[in-house]
Tab-separated table of C-alpha atoms in Angstrom:
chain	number	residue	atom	x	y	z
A	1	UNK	CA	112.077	109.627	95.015
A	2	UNK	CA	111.862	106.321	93.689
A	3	UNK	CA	108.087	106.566	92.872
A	4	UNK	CA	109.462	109.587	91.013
A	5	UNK	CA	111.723	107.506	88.755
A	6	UNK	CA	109.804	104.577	88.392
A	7	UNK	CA	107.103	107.289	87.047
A	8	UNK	CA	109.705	108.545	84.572
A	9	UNK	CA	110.988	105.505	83.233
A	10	UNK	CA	107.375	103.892	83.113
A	11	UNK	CA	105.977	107.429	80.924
A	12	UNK	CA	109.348	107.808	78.631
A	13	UNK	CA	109.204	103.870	77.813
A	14	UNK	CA	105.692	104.606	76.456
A	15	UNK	CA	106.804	107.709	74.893
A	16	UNK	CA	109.207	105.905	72.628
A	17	UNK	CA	106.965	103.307	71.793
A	18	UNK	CA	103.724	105.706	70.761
A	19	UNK	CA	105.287	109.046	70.453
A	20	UNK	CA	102.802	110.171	73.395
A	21	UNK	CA	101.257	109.459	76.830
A	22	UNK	CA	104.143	110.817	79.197
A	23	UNK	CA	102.263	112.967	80.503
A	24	UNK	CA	99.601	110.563	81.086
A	25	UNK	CA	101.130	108.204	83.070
A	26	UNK	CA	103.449	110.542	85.073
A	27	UNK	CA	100.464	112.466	86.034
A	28	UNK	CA	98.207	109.210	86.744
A	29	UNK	CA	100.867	107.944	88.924
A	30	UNK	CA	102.123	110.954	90.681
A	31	UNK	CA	98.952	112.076	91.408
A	32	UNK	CA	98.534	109.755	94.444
A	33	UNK	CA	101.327	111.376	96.475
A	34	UNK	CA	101.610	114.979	95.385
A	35	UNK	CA	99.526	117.354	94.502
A	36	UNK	CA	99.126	118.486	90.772
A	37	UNK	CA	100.711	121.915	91.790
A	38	UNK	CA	104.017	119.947	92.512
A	39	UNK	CA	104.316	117.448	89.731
A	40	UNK	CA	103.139	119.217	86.808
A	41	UNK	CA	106.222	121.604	86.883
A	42	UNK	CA	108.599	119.063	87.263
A	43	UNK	CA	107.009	117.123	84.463
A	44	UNK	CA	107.628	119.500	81.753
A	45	UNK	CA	111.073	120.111	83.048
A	46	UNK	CA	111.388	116.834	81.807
A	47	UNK	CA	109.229	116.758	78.686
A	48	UNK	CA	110.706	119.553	76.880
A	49	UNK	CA	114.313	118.215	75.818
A	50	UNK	CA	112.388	115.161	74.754
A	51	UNK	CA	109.946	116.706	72.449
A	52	UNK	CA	112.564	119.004	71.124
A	53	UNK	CA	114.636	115.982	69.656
A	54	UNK	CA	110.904	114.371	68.609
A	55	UNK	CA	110.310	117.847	66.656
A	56	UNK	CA	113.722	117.981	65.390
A	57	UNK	CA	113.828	114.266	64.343
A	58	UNK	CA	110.595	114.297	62.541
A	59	UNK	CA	110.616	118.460	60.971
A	60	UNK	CA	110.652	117.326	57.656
A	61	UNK	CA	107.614	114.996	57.818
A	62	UNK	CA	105.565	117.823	59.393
C-alpha cells in the first residue's frame, strides 16, 4: 500500500506541475508489482475527479 501512495503522490505532483503524465508514472511504477489488469482500474478511479476540475477550470480557454 505504500508503493501505492508514494505512486499517487509522485504522478499528481507532476500532474499539477505539467497538466499531464499521471498516468505515466503511476503506470511506470506500479507496473513492477501488479499486473496492468490491476492498476489500470484503480488509476482512473483516481484520474477522473482530477481531470474533471482540470476541464472545468480551463472550459473557457478550450
Amino acid at each position: 500500500m505504500v508503493l501505492w501512495a508514494i505512486a499517487v503522490f509522485a504522478a499528481y505532483f507532476i500532474k499539477g506541475l505539467t497538466g499531464f503524465g499521471n498516468t505515466l508514472i503511476v503506470t511506470s511504477i506500479m507496473a513492477h508489482t501488479m499486473d496492468n489488469a490491476v492498476v489500470t482500474p484503480v488509476e482512473l478511479i483516481l484520474t477522473y475527479p482530477a481531470n474533471v476540475i482540470l476541464s472545468w477550470q480551463h472550459r473557457k480557454q478550450a
